[in-house]
PDB file of C-alpha atoms in Angstrom:
ATOM      1  CA  MET U   1     107.559-108.900 -49.933  1.00 81.00           C
ATOM      2  CA  LYS U   2     107.414-105.542 -48.140  1.00 77.00           C
ATOM      3  CA  ILE U   3     107.924-103.728 -51.418  1.00 86.00           C
ATOM      4  CA  THR U   4     105.019-105.669 -52.981  1.00 84.00           C
ATOM      5  CA  TYR U   5     102.689-104.580 -50.188  1.00 75.00           C
ATOM      6  CA  LEU U   6     103.954-101.013 -50.416  1.00 77.00           C
ATOM      7  CA  ILE U   7     103.358-100.888 -54.175  1.00 83.00           C
ATOM      8  CA  LEU U   8      99.926-102.508 -53.753  1.00 73.00           C
ATOM      9  CA  GLY U   9      98.968 -99.947 -51.069  1.00 71.00           C
ATOM     10  CA  VAL U  10     100.141 -96.955 -53.100  1.00 72.00           C
ATOM     11  CA  THR U  11      98.324 -98.283 -56.176  1.00 74.00           C
ATOM     12  CA  LEU U  12      95.124 -98.791 -54.209  1.00 66.00           C
ATOM     13  CA  ILE U  13      95.267 -95.275 -52.772  1.00 74.00           C
ATOM     14  CA  ALA U  14      96.000 -93.794 -56.196  1.00 68.00           C
ATOM     15  CA  LEU U  15      93.118 -95.640 -57.850  1.00 66.00           C
ATOM     16  CA  THR U  16      90.576 -94.683 -55.197  1.00 65.00           C
ATOM     17  CA  SER U  17      91.583 -91.031 -55.302  1.00 64.00           C
ATOM     18  CA  PHE U  18      90.667 -90.824 -58.989  1.00 62.00           C
ATOM     19  CA  THR U  19      87.194 -92.364 -58.773  1.00 56.00           C
ATOM     20  CA  ARG U  20      84.159 -90.266 -59.586  1.00 56.00           C
ATOM     21  CA  GLU U  21      82.034 -91.789 -56.839  1.00 53.00           C
ATOM     22  CA  ASN U  22      80.735 -89.452 -54.193  1.00 51.00           C
ATOM     23  CA  PHE U  23      81.561 -91.088 -50.878  1.00 49.00           C
ATOM     24  CA  ASN U  24      79.915 -88.321 -48.874  1.00 51.00           C
ATOM     25  CA  VAL U  25      76.445 -89.689 -49.501  1.00 46.00           C
ATOM     26  CA  ASN U  26      73.874 -88.548 -46.984  1.00 46.00           C
ATOM     27  CA  TYR U  27      72.089 -91.654 -45.753  1.00 38.00           C
ATOM     28  CA  GLU U  28      69.323 -89.880 -43.858  1.00 43.00           C
ATOM     29  CA  LYS U  29      65.870 -91.245 -44.452  1.00 42.00           C
ATOM     30  CA  LYS U  30      63.980 -89.171 -46.989  1.00 46.00           C
ATOM     31  CA  MET U  31      60.651 -88.218 -45.494  1.00 47.00           C
ATOM     32  CA  THR U  32      57.458 -87.791 -47.386  1.00 48.00           C
ATOM     33  CA  PRO U  33      55.566 -84.537 -46.740  1.00 50.00           C
ATOM     34  CA  THR U  34      53.225 -86.313 -44.311  1.00 50.00           C
ATOM     35  CA  GLU U  35      56.161 -87.729 -42.328  1.00 55.00           C
ATOM     36  CA  GLN U  36      58.045 -84.476 -41.898  1.00 63.00           C
ATOM     37  CA  THR U  37      58.689 -83.401 -38.352  1.00 77.00           C
ATOM     38  CA  SER U  38      56.530 -80.461 -37.348  1.00 86.00           C
ATOM     39  CA  ASP U  39      57.802 -77.459 -35.421  1.00 91.00           C
ATOM     40  CA  GLY U  40      55.762 -78.554 -32.416  1.00 92.00           C
ATOM     41  CA  GLU U  41      57.292 -82.020 -32.446  1.00 92.00           C
ATOM     42  CA  LYS U  42      60.804 -80.549 -32.643  1.00 92.00           C
ATOM     43  CA  LEU U  43      60.061 -78.230 -29.709  1.00 93.00           C
ATOM     44  CA  ILE U  44      58.697 -81.072 -27.588  1.00 93.00           C
ATOM     45  CA  SER U  45      61.817 -83.147 -28.170  1.00 90.00           C
ATOM     46  CA  LYS U  46      64.029 -80.291 -26.952  1.00 91.00           C
ATOM     47  CA  MET U  47      61.981 -79.450 -23.871  1.00 92.00           C
ATOM     48  CA  ASP U  48      61.144 -81.147 -20.581  1.00 91.00           C
ATOM     49  CA  CYS U  49      57.801 -82.420 -21.953  1.00 91.00           C
ATOM     50  CA  VAL U  50      59.213 -85.917 -22.470  1.00 89.00           C
ATOM     51  CA  GLY U  51      59.734 -86.282 -18.734  1.00 91.00           C
ATOM     52  CA  CYS U  52      55.979 -86.330 -18.090  1.00 91.00           C
ATOM     53  CA  HIS U  53      54.344 -87.174 -21.436  1.00 93.00           C
ATOM     54  CA  LYS U  54      54.736 -89.916 -24.024  1.00 93.00           C
ATOM     55  CA  LEU U  55      53.074 -90.255 -27.403  1.00 93.00           C
ATOM     56  CA  ASP U  56      50.899 -93.252 -26.574  1.00 92.00           C
ATOM     57  CA  LYS U  57      51.329 -93.997 -22.849  1.00 93.00           C
ATOM     58  CA  LYS U  58      50.383 -92.163 -19.679  1.00 92.00           C
ATOM     59  CA  LEU U  59      53.424 -91.263 -17.634  1.00 90.00           C
ATOM     60  CA  ILE U  60      53.022 -88.542 -15.040  1.00 92.00           C
ATOM     61  CA  GLY U  61      50.718 -86.660 -17.393  1.00 93.00           C
ATOM     62  CA  PRO U  62      48.425 -87.933 -20.131  1.00 94.00           C
ATOM     63  CA  SER U  63      49.708 -89.255 -23.444  1.00 94.00           C
ATOM     64  CA  TYR U  64      49.603 -86.929 -26.418  1.00 95.00           C
ATOM     65  CA  LEU U  65      47.113 -89.266 -28.089  1.00 95.00           C
ATOM     66  CA  ASP U  66      44.772 -89.059 -25.065  1.00 95.00           C
ATOM     67  CA  ILE U  67      44.940 -85.272 -25.199  1.00 95.00           C
ATOM     68  CA  ALA U  68      44.162 -85.332 -28.928  1.00 95.00           C
ATOM     69  CA  LYS U  69      41.177 -87.626 -28.309  1.00 96.00           C
ATOM     70  CA  LYS U  70      39.787 -85.318 -25.629  1.00 95.00           C
ATOM     71  CA  TYR U  71      40.154 -82.032 -27.509  1.00 95.00           C
ATOM     72  CA  PRO U  72      39.103 -81.684 -31.168  1.00 95.00           C
ATOM     73  CA  LEU U  73      41.444 -79.729 -33.419  1.00 94.00           C
ATOM     74  CA  ASN U  74      39.954 -76.239 -33.499  1.00 96.00           C
ATOM     75  CA  GLU U  75      41.123 -72.736 -32.673  1.00 97.00           C
ATOM     76  CA  LYS U  76      39.387 -72.684 -29.268  1.00 97.00           C
ATOM     77  CA  ASN U  77      41.198 -75.827 -28.097  1.00 96.00           C
ATOM     78  CA  ILE U  78      44.515 -74.715 -29.586  1.00 96.00           C
ATOM     79  CA  ASN U  79      44.286 -71.475 -27.592  1.00 97.00           C
ATOM     80  CA  TYR U  80      43.193 -73.362 -24.453  1.00 96.00           C
ATOM     81  CA  LEU U  81      46.142 -75.765 -24.637  1.00 96.00           C
ATOM     82  CA  THR U  82      48.551 -72.968 -25.543  1.00 96.00           C
ATOM     83  CA  ASN U  83      47.606 -71.177 -22.324  1.00 96.00           C
ATOM     84  CA  LYS U  84      47.736 -74.447 -20.365  1.00 95.00           C
ATOM     85  CA  ILE U  85      51.260 -75.147 -21.632  1.00 95.00           C
ATOM     86  CA  MET U  86      52.446 -71.647 -20.721  1.00 95.00           C
ATOM     87  CA  LYS U  87      50.655 -71.264 -17.368  1.00 95.00           C
ATOM     88  CA  GLY U  88      50.538 -74.885 -16.190  1.00 93.00           C
ATOM     89  CA  GLY U  89      47.636 -76.183 -14.166  1.00 88.00           C
ATOM     90  CA  SER U  90      46.069 -79.181 -12.477  1.00 88.00           C
ATOM     91  CA  GLY U  91      42.819 -81.024 -11.979  1.00 88.00           C
ATOM     92  CA  VAL U  92      41.956 -81.889 -15.574  1.00 89.00           C
ATOM     93  CA  TRP U  93      44.005 -85.124 -15.761  1.00 90.00           C
ATOM     94  CA  GLY U  94      44.522 -85.780 -12.050  1.00 88.00           C
ATOM     95  CA  ASN U  95      46.009 -84.189  -8.955  1.00 89.00           C
ATOM     96  CA  ILE U  96      49.588 -83.821 -10.185  1.00 89.00           C
ATOM     97  CA  PRO U  97      50.042 -80.293 -11.529  1.00 92.00           C
ATOM     98  CA  MET U  98      51.654 -79.523 -14.862  1.00 92.00           C
ATOM     99  CA  ALA U  99      54.585 -77.165 -14.570  1.00 92.00           C
ATOM    100  CA  ALA U 100      54.281 -73.755 -16.179  1.00 94.00           C
ATOM    101  CA  HIS U 101      56.462 -72.917 -19.165  1.00 93.00           C
ATOM    102  CA  ALA U 102      56.281 -69.139 -18.855  1.00 92.00           C
ATOM    103  CA  SER U 103      59.525 -68.544 -20.742  1.00 94.00           C
ATOM    104  CA  LEU U 104      58.145 -70.318 -23.815  1.00 93.00           C
ATOM    105  CA  LYS U 105      57.056 -68.018 -26.629  1.00 95.00           C
ATOM    106  CA  LYS U 106      53.343 -68.060 -27.338  1.00 96.00           C
ATOM    107  CA  ASP U 107      53.920 -69.065 -30.983  1.00 96.00           C
ATOM    108  CA  ASP U 108      56.035 -72.019 -29.846  1.00 95.00           C
ATOM    109  CA  ALA U 109      53.398 -73.132 -27.351  1.00 96.00           C
ATOM    110  CA  LYS U 110      50.801 -72.824 -30.104  1.00 96.00           C
ATOM    111  CA  SER U 111      52.921 -75.013 -32.411  1.00 96.00           C
ATOM    112  CA  ILE U 112      53.114 -77.650 -29.681  1.00 96.00           C
ATOM    113  CA  ALA U 113      49.350 -77.532 -29.111  1.00 96.00           C
ATOM    114  CA  LYS U 114      48.651 -77.837 -32.849  1.00 96.00           C
ATOM    115  CA  TYR U 115      51.007 -80.793 -33.136  1.00 96.00           C
ATOM    116  CA  ILE U 116      49.402 -82.628 -30.203  1.00 95.00           C
ATOM    117  CA  LEU U 117      45.869 -82.053 -31.472  1.00 95.00           C
ATOM    118  CA  SER U 118      46.870 -83.148 -34.976  1.00 94.00           C
ATOM    119  CA  LEU U 119      47.660 -86.632 -33.630  1.00 93.00           C
ATOM    120  CA  LYS U 120      43.994 -87.607 -33.412  1.00 84.00           C
ATOM    121  CA  LYS U 121      43.337 -90.527 -35.725  1.00 73.00           C
TER     122      LYS U 121
END
């Protein structure tokens, strides 16, 4: 009986090693161009932004959708929010100040601002 199982196991291993199937299939979801993650979205997910902001709910700070509703997507507002992200501030959305992100590169802050303002529906 042991020999039967041994032969069956060796046969099974031999047969699977000769298949032409690619078992290293990447099962990641294929995104359409409109669903691709932007640079700003990637930066937000790696930073401390998620501690105070959510996409659709107010936490400590406003939701990204509320920000997008308040500021139209234009160069003036992108620059304003870029500076706000880098320098911090308070008073616009309440008394709790937003922390400064002075070590953030200006281009990265601009990508974040563009992403947030692009959320307006």
